[in-house]
Every structure is written in C-alpha cells, then in structure tokens.
XYZ file of C-alpha atoms in Angstrom:
517
model
C 34.410 3.638 13.234
C 32.092 2.892 10.284
C 30.170 5.503 8.329
C 26.948 4.070 9.791
C 28.200 4.591 13.361
C 28.842 8.253 12.583
C 25.622 8.902 10.645
C 23.594 6.927 13.170
C 24.241 9.544 15.838
C 22.083 11.967 13.828
C 19.040 9.797 14.642
C 19.485 9.583 18.421
C 17.295 12.592 19.281
C 14.429 11.340 17.131
C 14.690 7.845 18.586
C 14.067 9.369 22.026
C 11.110 11.404 20.718
C 9.458 8.268 19.365
C 9.165 6.952 22.928
C 6.377 9.539 23.449
C 4.143 7.497 21.152
C 3.441 5.042 23.960
C 1.877 7.526 26.397
C 1.230 10.800 24.554
C -0.273 9.715 21.212
C -3.629 11.431 21.756
C -1.963 14.643 22.994
C 0.305 14.631 19.936
C -2.720 14.195 17.670
C -4.491 17.168 19.278
C -1.383 19.239 18.673
C -1.373 18.154 15.019
C -5.005 19.214 14.567
C -4.342 22.595 16.146
C -1.287 23.104 13.928
C -3.157 22.210 10.753
C -6.087 24.502 11.583
C -3.796 27.426 12.319
C -1.775 26.974 9.126
C -4.795 26.608 6.814
C -7.279 29.076 8.344
C -6.747 31.678 5.591
C -7.083 29.278 2.654
C -10.304 29.174 0.656
C -11.228 25.862 2.235
C -10.283 27.062 5.712
C -12.400 30.213 5.444
C -15.364 28.300 4.008
C -15.276 25.865 6.929
C -14.478 28.309 9.748
C -11.041 26.965 10.644
C -10.283 30.178 12.553
C -12.909 29.462 15.214
C -12.286 25.724 15.573
C -11.102 25.085 19.121
C -11.228 21.311 19.436
C -12.090 18.059 17.675
C -15.851 18.440 18.177
C -15.759 21.845 16.424
C -13.710 20.325 13.625
C -16.134 17.432 13.130
C -19.117 19.807 13.053
C -17.634 22.286 10.562
C -15.757 20.056 8.141
C -17.499 17.382 6.042
C -16.061 13.960 5.329
C -14.724 13.913 1.767
C -13.992 11.502 -1.023
C -11.928 12.543 -4.028
C -15.065 13.558 -5.894
C -15.939 16.175 -3.255
C -12.570 17.950 -3.497
C -11.796 17.288 -7.166
C -12.865 20.809 -8.212
C -10.505 22.339 -5.649
C -7.650 20.102 -6.776
C -8.263 20.966 -10.430
C -8.116 24.653 -9.454
C -4.802 24.022 -7.654
C -3.366 22.304 -10.717
C -4.351 25.298 -12.870
C -2.221 27.839 -10.976
C -4.567 28.255 -8.007
C -2.990 29.302 -4.691
C -4.271 29.140 -1.098
C -7.028 26.695 -2.053
C -6.724 23.623 0.185
C -3.330 24.528 1.669
C -1.405 27.826 1.910
C 0.583 28.887 -1.143
C 1.048 27.129 -4.460
C 1.240 23.337 -4.612
C 3.498 22.288 -7.484
C 3.412 18.506 -7.273
C 0.539 16.040 -7.616
C 0.803 12.295 -7.100
C -1.084 10.315 -9.712
C -3.021 7.701 -7.807
C -2.821 4.060 -8.818
C -4.222 0.756 -7.667
C -7.881 1.744 -7.827
C -10.551 -0.479 -9.323
C -11.232 1.895 -12.206
C -9.104 3.667 -14.782
C -9.950 7.168 -13.636
C -6.864 9.005 -12.400
C -6.698 10.846 -9.121
C -4.232 13.679 -8.547
C -3.260 13.922 -4.896
C -1.671 17.257 -3.935
C 1.799 16.962 -2.409
C 2.772 20.266 -0.788
C 6.269 21.262 0.326
C 5.080 20.938 3.941
C 3.703 17.498 3.215
C 6.936 16.383 1.598
C 9.002 17.413 4.606
C 6.629 16.737 7.508
C 4.982 13.571 6.222
C 6.797 11.666 3.478
C 10.426 12.509 4.237
C 9.700 12.358 7.972
C 8.534 8.777 7.456
C 11.664 7.863 5.523
C 13.902 9.267 8.256
C 11.940 7.497 10.995
C 12.146 4.189 9.121
C 15.929 4.438 9.264
C 15.863 5.653 12.890
C 13.773 2.667 13.988
C 15.837 0.207 11.949
C 19.110 1.451 13.457
C 17.557 1.338 16.933
C 16.681 -2.337 16.392
C 19.994 -3.164 14.680
C 22.839 -1.355 16.442
C 25.483 -3.310 14.464
C 24.082 -2.213 11.101
C 26.404 -1.090 8.298
C 23.521 0.481 6.355
C 25.373 3.642 5.294
C 28.605 1.845 4.402
C 27.109 0.930 1.027
C 24.408 1.973 -1.422
C 20.604 2.018 -1.206
C 18.770 0.589 -4.203
C 15.591 2.659 -4.258
C 13.006 1.588 -6.812
C 10.744 4.432 -7.918
C 8.120 5.333 -10.483
C 8.093 8.027 -13.150
C 6.670 11.410 -14.074
C 3.532 11.727 -16.182
C 4.304 14.735 -18.427
C 1.081 14.365 -20.402
C -0.769 15.425 -17.234
C 1.437 18.420 -16.473
C 0.447 22.070 -16.573
C 2.710 25.076 -16.263
C 4.304 24.923 -12.780
C 2.111 21.925 -11.914
C 3.823 18.540 -12.233
C 2.416 15.034 -11.975
C 4.199 11.786 -11.154
C 4.158 8.629 -9.081
C 4.762 9.500 -5.440
C 8.112 7.704 -5.524
C 9.187 9.851 -8.491
C 8.163 13.020 -6.648
C 10.232 11.944 -3.656
C 13.270 11.234 -5.848
C 12.935 14.642 -7.516
C 12.743 16.508 -4.203
C 15.027 14.523 -1.931
C 18.054 16.146 -0.316
C 20.904 15.991 -2.874
C 23.104 14.307 -0.260
C 20.867 11.230 -0.482
C 21.937 10.793 -4.103
C 25.440 10.070 -2.839
C 24.243 6.835 -1.226
C 21.455 5.736 -3.567
C 21.360 3.817 -6.848
C 20.427 3.798 -9.687
C 21.196 7.227 -11.071
C 18.275 9.633 -11.129
C 17.758 9.473 -14.905
C 17.353 5.700 -14.739
C 15.173 5.792 -11.627
C 12.634 8.038 -13.384
C 12.324 6.077 -16.639
C 8.695 5.352 -17.500
C 9.374 2.131 -19.459
C 9.656 -0.402 -16.658
C 11.178 -3.140 -18.785
C 13.974 -0.795 -19.920
C 14.314 0.595 -16.398
C 14.643 -2.876 -14.912
C 17.509 -3.811 -17.217
C 19.358 -0.536 -16.674
C 18.951 -0.755 -12.920
C 20.390 -4.263 -12.962
C 23.349 -3.160 -15.085
C 24.047 -0.078 -12.961
C 23.810 -1.796 -9.601
C 25.151 -5.319 -10.019
C 28.739 -4.251 -9.250
C 27.851 -1.803 -6.445
C 27.988 -2.512 -2.718
C 24.224 -2.501 -2.117
C 23.323 -2.776 1.565
C 19.581 -2.014 1.458
C 16.567 -2.128 -0.835
C 13.437 0.038 -0.884
C 10.354 -0.503 -3.021
C 7.241 -2.508 -3.817
C 7.887 -6.268 -3.351
C 6.531 -7.349 -6.736
C 8.545 -4.838 -8.774
C 11.679 -5.241 -6.685
C 11.512 -9.000 -7.184
C 11.386 -8.411 -10.938
C 14.513 -6.224 -10.725
C 16.356 -8.765 -8.579
C 15.514 -11.525 -11.036
C 17.077 -9.425 -13.802
C 20.181 -8.886 -11.647
C 20.559 -12.657 -11.272
C 20.057 -13.123 -15.007
C 22.744 -10.571 -15.888
C 25.284 -11.742 -13.307
C 24.675 -15.463 -13.735
C 24.429 -15.859 -9.960
C 21.887 -18.030 -8.166
C 21.369 -15.772 -5.162
C 21.275 -12.024 -4.583
C 23.531 -12.286 -1.536
C 26.211 -13.616 -3.896
C 25.909 -10.355 -5.854
C 25.579 -8.096 -2.810
C 27.108 -9.923 0.187
C 26.525 -6.921 2.479
C 22.801 -6.620 1.752
C 21.018 -6.443 5.115
C 17.471 -5.055 4.779
C 14.541 -4.610 2.427
C 12.225 -1.701 3.303
C 9.018 -2.686 1.557
C 5.461 -1.420 1.154
C 2.679 -0.919 -1.354
C 1.391 -4.504 -1.351
C 1.335 -7.254 1.261
C 4.680 -9.014 1.584
C 3.271 -12.425 2.530
C 2.869 -13.784 -1.041
C 6.476 -12.860 -1.840
C 8.288 -13.819 1.370
C 9.229 -17.346 0.297
C 10.603 -16.155 -3.039
C 12.792 -13.542 -1.342
C 14.054 -16.099 1.140
C 15.059 -18.372 -1.735
C 17.137 -15.754 -3.547
C 18.467 -14.053 -0.385
C 19.715 -16.721 2.003
C 21.823 -14.489 4.234
C 20.571 -15.354 7.763
C 21.100 -11.724 8.817
C 18.690 -10.338 6.201
C 15.909 -8.125 7.563
C 12.504 -7.196 6.141
C 10.773 -4.043 7.379
C 7.340 -2.920 6.251
C 6.291 0.691 5.787
C 2.925 2.189 4.908
C 3.590 5.104 2.599
C 0.777 5.995 0.195
C 0.237 8.921 -2.171
C -1.885 10.513 0.556
C 0.650 10.195 3.362
C 3.152 8.145 5.350
C 1.147 6.372 8.037
C 2.982 3.467 9.609
C 6.316 1.738 10.233
C 7.024 -1.768 11.502
C 8.934 -1.037 14.696
C 9.225 -4.613 15.989
C 10.785 -7.261 13.696
C 8.764 -9.946 15.474
C 5.425 -8.144 15.160
C 3.880 -7.495 11.717
C 1.784 -4.641 13.156
C 2.741 -1.116 12.149
C 3.344 1.802 14.506
C 0.936 4.650 13.682
C 2.965 7.828 13.138
C 1.044 10.300 15.268
C 3.146 13.481 15.207
C 3.463 14.038 11.450
C 1.202 16.552 9.666
C -1.618 13.981 9.656
C -4.719 14.028 11.859
C -6.482 10.667 11.913
C -10.126 9.658 12.167
C -11.731 6.267 11.682
C -15.069 4.929 10.423
C -16.106 1.452 11.635
C -16.532 -0.629 8.483
C -19.754 -2.168 9.781
C -21.173 1.397 9.727
C -19.382 2.622 6.612
C -22.446 2.803 4.359
C -24.866 4.001 7.022
C -26.029 7.639 6.925
C -25.622 7.934 10.718
C -22.192 6.292 10.815
C -20.072 7.057 13.869
C -16.691 8.631 13.095
C -14.075 8.619 15.878
C -10.660 10.224 16.423
C -7.725 8.096 17.500
C -8.867 8.111 21.135
C -12.118 6.397 20.129
C -10.771 3.337 18.313
C -11.069 -0.210 19.627
C -8.618 -3.019 19.028
C -9.834 -5.845 16.828
C -12.336 -3.708 14.890
C -12.085 -2.973 11.167
C -11.958 0.750 10.292
C -11.804 2.919 7.206
C -9.059 5.508 7.627
C -9.885 9.225 7.325
C -7.078 11.797 7.248
C -6.494 15.558 7.334
C -3.031 16.631 6.209
C -0.715 19.485 5.302
C -1.204 18.520 1.664
C -4.743 19.905 1.872
C -6.714 16.689 2.293
C -9.486 17.400 4.807
C -11.352 14.502 6.455
C -10.431 12.529 3.378
C -11.388 8.853 3.040
C -8.271 7.294 1.521
C -9.918 3.932 0.827
C -7.715 1.769 3.063
C -8.992 -0.220 6.022
C -7.034 -0.975 9.194
C -7.423 -2.876 12.439
C -5.681 -1.824 15.645
C -3.743 -4.451 17.561
C -2.540 -2.146 20.352
C -3.290 1.286 21.848
C -0.100 1.758 23.921
C 1.396 2.598 21.494
C -1.153 2.654 18.680
C -0.287 -0.195 16.302
C -2.325 -1.621 13.460
C -2.444 -3.971 10.497
C -3.696 -3.078 7.038
C -6.777 -5.191 6.383
C -7.689 -4.114 2.863
C -9.604 -1.487 0.958
C -13.069 -0.033 1.335
C -13.579 -0.956 -2.323
C -11.197 -3.906 -2.718
C -13.292 -6.577 -1.089
C -15.908 -9.118 -2.069
C -19.285 -8.785 -0.431
C -21.545 -9.933 -3.252
C -23.397 -12.397 -1.033
C -22.848 -11.058 2.496
C -19.509 -12.844 2.892
C -17.433 -9.705 3.718
C -14.173 -11.102 2.339
C -11.338 -8.598 2.773
C -7.758 -8.612 1.497
C -6.384 -9.606 4.886
C -8.481 -12.790 4.736
C -7.239 -13.528 1.229
C -3.576 -13.065 2.185
C -3.886 -15.361 5.194
C -5.778 -18.001 3.217
C -3.181 -18.032 0.447
C -0.307 -18.157 2.937
C -1.908 -21.198 4.597
C -2.491 -23.025 1.288
C 1.083 -22.252 0.181
C 2.515 -23.515 3.463
C 0.619 -26.792 3.208
C 1.376 -27.458 -0.475
C 4.788 -25.847 -0.988
C 3.309 -23.547 -3.640
C 4.325 -19.934 -4.185
C 1.897 -17.267 -5.390
C 3.251 -14.478 -7.575
C 0.049 -12.497 -8.304
C -3.662 -12.991 -7.871
C -7.057 -11.396 -8.043
C -10.516 -12.655 -7.174
C -14.110 -11.701 -7.922
C -17.588 -13.194 -7.544
C -19.362 -15.407 -10.047
C -22.870 -14.149 -9.522
C -25.890 -16.370 -9.055
C -27.026 -18.303 -12.086
C -30.519 -19.591 -12.796
C -29.873 -22.384 -10.293
C -29.076 -19.793 -7.594
C -25.491 -21.029 -7.577
C -22.644 -18.586 -6.977
C -19.005 -18.642 -5.904
C -15.711 -16.784 -5.893
C -13.350 -17.111 -8.815
C -9.612 -16.600 -8.358
C -6.970 -16.127 -11.035
C -3.582 -17.009 -9.593
C -0.157 -16.741 -11.205
C 2.117 -19.159 -9.405
C 5.869 -18.782 -9.047
C 5.777 -22.427 -7.962
C 2.667 -24.426 -8.752
C 1.110 -26.827 -6.247
C 1.280 -30.487 -7.197
C -2.485 -30.675 -6.869
C -4.416 -27.512 -7.708
C -7.669 -28.912 -6.335
C -6.001 -29.560 -2.984
C -4.713 -25.965 -2.986
C -8.235 -24.694 -3.680
C -9.667 -26.881 -0.907
C -7.128 -25.590 1.605
C -7.733 -21.974 0.632
C -11.508 -22.383 0.821
C -11.441 -24.156 4.185
C -9.045 -21.655 5.742
C -11.143 -18.713 4.585
C -14.031 -20.311 6.455
C -11.873 -20.630 9.564
C -10.868 -16.949 9.614
C -14.064 -15.313 8.321
C -17.340 -16.246 9.996
C -19.455 -14.535 7.345
C -17.744 -16.511 4.589
C -18.192 -19.679 6.645
C -21.908 -18.980 7.104
C -22.446 -18.429 3.390
C -20.478 -21.582 2.560
C -22.517 -23.743 4.973
C -23.494 -26.896 3.063
C -22.968 -25.009 -0.225
C -26.439 -23.550 0.196
C -25.528 -19.953 -0.724
C -21.892 -19.875 -1.778
C -20.237 -22.732 -3.647
C -16.643 -23.904 -3.341
C -14.248 -21.308 -4.750
C -12.706 -21.840 -8.169
C -9.095 -21.237 -9.216
C -8.017 -20.391 -12.747
C -4.299 -20.846 -13.306
C -2.800 -17.776 -14.982
C -0.283 -18.083 -17.765
C 3.184 -16.683 -16.925
C 3.291 -12.900 -17.109
C -0.490 -12.450 -17.338
C -0.716 -9.762 -14.649
C 2.210 -7.772 -16.033
C 0.605 -8.003 -19.469
C -2.645 -6.604 -18.063
C -0.850 -3.794 -16.192
C 1.127 -2.935 -19.327
C -2.101 -2.703 -21.338
C -3.313 -0.138 -18.779
C -0.058 1.825 -18.873
C 0.593 0.806 -15.265
C 3.625 -1.489 -15.534
C 6.147 -0.587 -12.825
C 6.314 2.096 -10.174
C 3.734 1.812 -7.413
C 1.044 0.267 -9.584
C -0.501 -2.976 -8.433
C -3.278 -5.340 -9.393
C -6.454 -4.973 -7.295
C -6.616 -8.116 -5.183
C -10.370 -8.329 -4.656
C -13.211 -6.794 -6.645
C -16.922 -6.811 -6.047
C -17.563 -6.855 -9.798
C -16.154 -8.837 -12.722
C -14.656 -6.023 -14.805
C -11.004 -6.763 -14.041
C -11.232 -10.531 -13.843
C -13.027 -10.746 -17.194
C -10.252 -8.721 -18.843
C -7.684 -11.079 -17.324
C -9.634 -14.132 -18.454
C -9.689 -12.789 -22.002
C -5.918 -12.282 -21.954
C -5.461 -15.719 -20.405
C -7.252 -17.318 -23.387
C -9.514 -19.155 -21.001
C -12.678 -20.757 -22.303
C -14.941 -19.665 -19.489
C -18.700 -20.020 -19.807
C -20.249 -17.577 -17.326
C -23.651 -19.223 -17.733
C -22.281 -22.671 -16.896
C -19.124 -22.329 -14.798
C -17.140 -25.497 -14.381
C -17.202 -26.992 -10.882
C -13.546 -28.027 -10.759
C -10.683 -25.843 -9.577
C -8.984 -25.305 -12.908
C -10.041 -24.641 -16.459
C -8.382 -26.359 -19.419
C-alpha cells in the first residue's frame, strides 16, 4: 500500500462533509454568520456595531456598514501597533501585504490564528481532499510538493507584528509535518530576491521526486524554465516523471496553459485551480472538466454580493448568497475571522450554478476598462486572447491594456502591450481576431466599436522580452504573489511600460496599425 493510500484515509470524513454543499449551502452560511458574531461581539468593532444583538442577516446588514480598506485602515493600524480585541478577539500577529492593486499603496490584511486554521489551511486541506476524490489512483504523497511562496517584509514589521506575502505567512505557520513532504527548504522558500530564489529552488529540487506543484502560474513557469536550463532537459516530466498535478491560482491559467502543455507532456498531468487571496480562501475547482470553482461555504467567511451594474449607485442592492443569480456579474463582499467586516475585496465573480454554488472569477472592480462605456472586464480579455492564440498559434506570456483617450478628432481605442512566448506570424491578424472576438463576447464593446464611430480598432504594442518582469522588479514586486494588473482605466501603468519598452509612442497622434516600430 502506498503512502498516499494511507494518508488519503485522513480525508474521507471531510469528503463526505463536502457533499452538504449541494443542498445546505445557505444553512451553512447562516451558521457561519452566527459563529462570527458570537466570537467577535466583545471586540471594539463588535461592540460599536451591536454584534451582541444581531439575530439574523437583516440585523447584520442594518448594523454593519460596507467597508473598503480605507474605512478600516485606522483599526488595522491600531492592530499592528500592539492593539488587541480590535476587529477580532485577541492579538493578531500576522498581516498579509496586499499586491496586484493598480497603485503602489500597500494594504496590510490581518491574518488571525483562527483565519489561518479555519480559512487558509482549511482550503489547502480541501484542495487535496477534492483532488484525491477525483483521482483515487493518485500517488501524491509518495513524493515531494514544490510549493512556491513569497517572502517576509521586515521593513514593515513592528514588535510582535509581522508582515509578509500570504504564501510566506502560510509557510511560516504550517504544521511542521508538511515540511517533510515539501520543497524547497524553508530558508530558500522565503528568500525575497526572486532571481536568486528561482535558481536555488531549481538546484534543490531537480533531483527530488516531485509529484505536485503549487503556486502562481507565471512565477512557477519561470522556476520550471530554470529547472530545464540547469538539467539540460527539454521537458519537466523528464526531470520529474511522477509529477501529476499543478495546484494553481493568483492569475488566470488560460494564457499559460499551452506553455505548460509543451514542457509537461505527461498525458496524466492534472491542473487544478484554487482561489486563495490575502483576504481568504474562497474557491476550489472540484470538477476537472468544469473551470468553475466551488464556493467554500463553511469556512470562517460569510459572503455577500453587489451586482456590478449597481456598484457605483448609492442605493445599490447587496445580497447574501441566497440572493445571487447565475450569469450576473457581482463584486464580492466578505466578513471573516480575520476581522474583515462586509469588506469589498475588489474581485468580481459570476455564478454558474447554485446547487452547489459554483462561480468563475470575472475580474476586478478596479481592473477593467470602461473609459467609453465598453465595460471590458478581465474575463473578456482572457477569452479574447485565448481565441486569437488558438487561431494563430501564438502564446501570450504577459499583457496589460488601457484606453487611449479621445483626441481632438474624437478618436479613441484600447492599447495593449503583449509579451509573447511565441509570436504570431502576423500581428495585425492577431489584433483583428482579438478585436472581433471581444465584440462577440461583450455587447457593450461591440456597440462602441460599431462602424468605428466611438471606439477604434484596438492596438497592440509588442513588448520586448522580460519587460513585465523588469517593471515588477522596479516596483519591488518581482516574485511571490505579485502580478501585473491586466486592465486599467487609466494610463499610469501602460505609460511606464511604454517608457521601459523604448517605444516611440505619440499620444497626440497614435499610429493606426497594430504594432509600433
């Protein structure tokens, strides 16, 4: 009997519990809300918002305001400076430094001991439970797990208050037994210099029996490329013949799928998406044939949703899980045992099923382009790029897009900077395919593109190799969970990238063709 067969028995009880998600999701959510209210009623926030008398969701919605980071920043700063019983009972020692926002301002998300156990680690355990349920012949625990993490940020630390990437916090607090099956060693995993970390990871792992990978697709791909370079092999499955699954999250996998399939040609290789953010662990892909994620409804997370078509309205309608509709775009609002109360995390989702509740990530409340009423979201961009790549054989490594605002001729369009892993033979054809497919999947974009009256044909600027990593490095965000914002409603990021790309771009007279010299 293999080690996996023995260890797998530890997950049987939880696998049975997960079957309740199909019928009892709303009951489980009510139980979560009651549990959170009871635990936090004697905190400063709980007393100020009458948690002790809240009996149901309607009471909760009346007494507790919807928050962004700015509304709770003072409380979080107090927690970081030795404050106890502020947003959550006791002293919170860890704070996840937020990344991936459209500005350089850091956010420090509290990560309590309860949150670690009942949200983040619960999600990790359930990911394995679901994977083993779908793959009964797995040998997952018969080898090592290559887990790619971030680093601490000691310059942000206070006494007994530590800051790091979420992945670094998880590595620091994980059960010591996990270290018996994971690589690289902890010291390497927490290095802040990603280029040094990448080389050391490759050296430490290339002769191990790695059976599974966990991390952000872009950074993991960089590590795997280094492994191939060091070993002289052409494929990763030649280095690790027993590799069977990549647990991925952080950015959409679609732009990277082809590249992974080229370097991992084992027909038994699996890819499983998770949705684990600094604020919480929200979803797991429970069906290999369905990209939708199962909403994890019995963790220490109570969910609410704001329809995106009402997001900026003063009388917007906020609904609990029972009030969502499939096929509608929502901003996610969470209350958790880390002390985030009715907190808008900035991600948008769309439900594909209610029995059980399953969803896809559609983008960000801020990472979108709506400069001209076109309502372009990240999900549209990913699908458009996937279509153009399929038709041309191209492979996209990184990208970002932003509007070129109306000039004196009332002409405007979207500008994309794309770093290709494999360039299309004809860049104009690629741009045409992307533009036409965006019109097919987004009616607002199609309406604005009608006869080029409002929005002109999109423009693609080809990025030099390594441009996006160079930009991230200049921001101190190379590695870990950091990622390039895909869509922006302003030109701040794209102009910085254009400068680094040494592109002669005249904003007053943008060139009409798809590529700049």
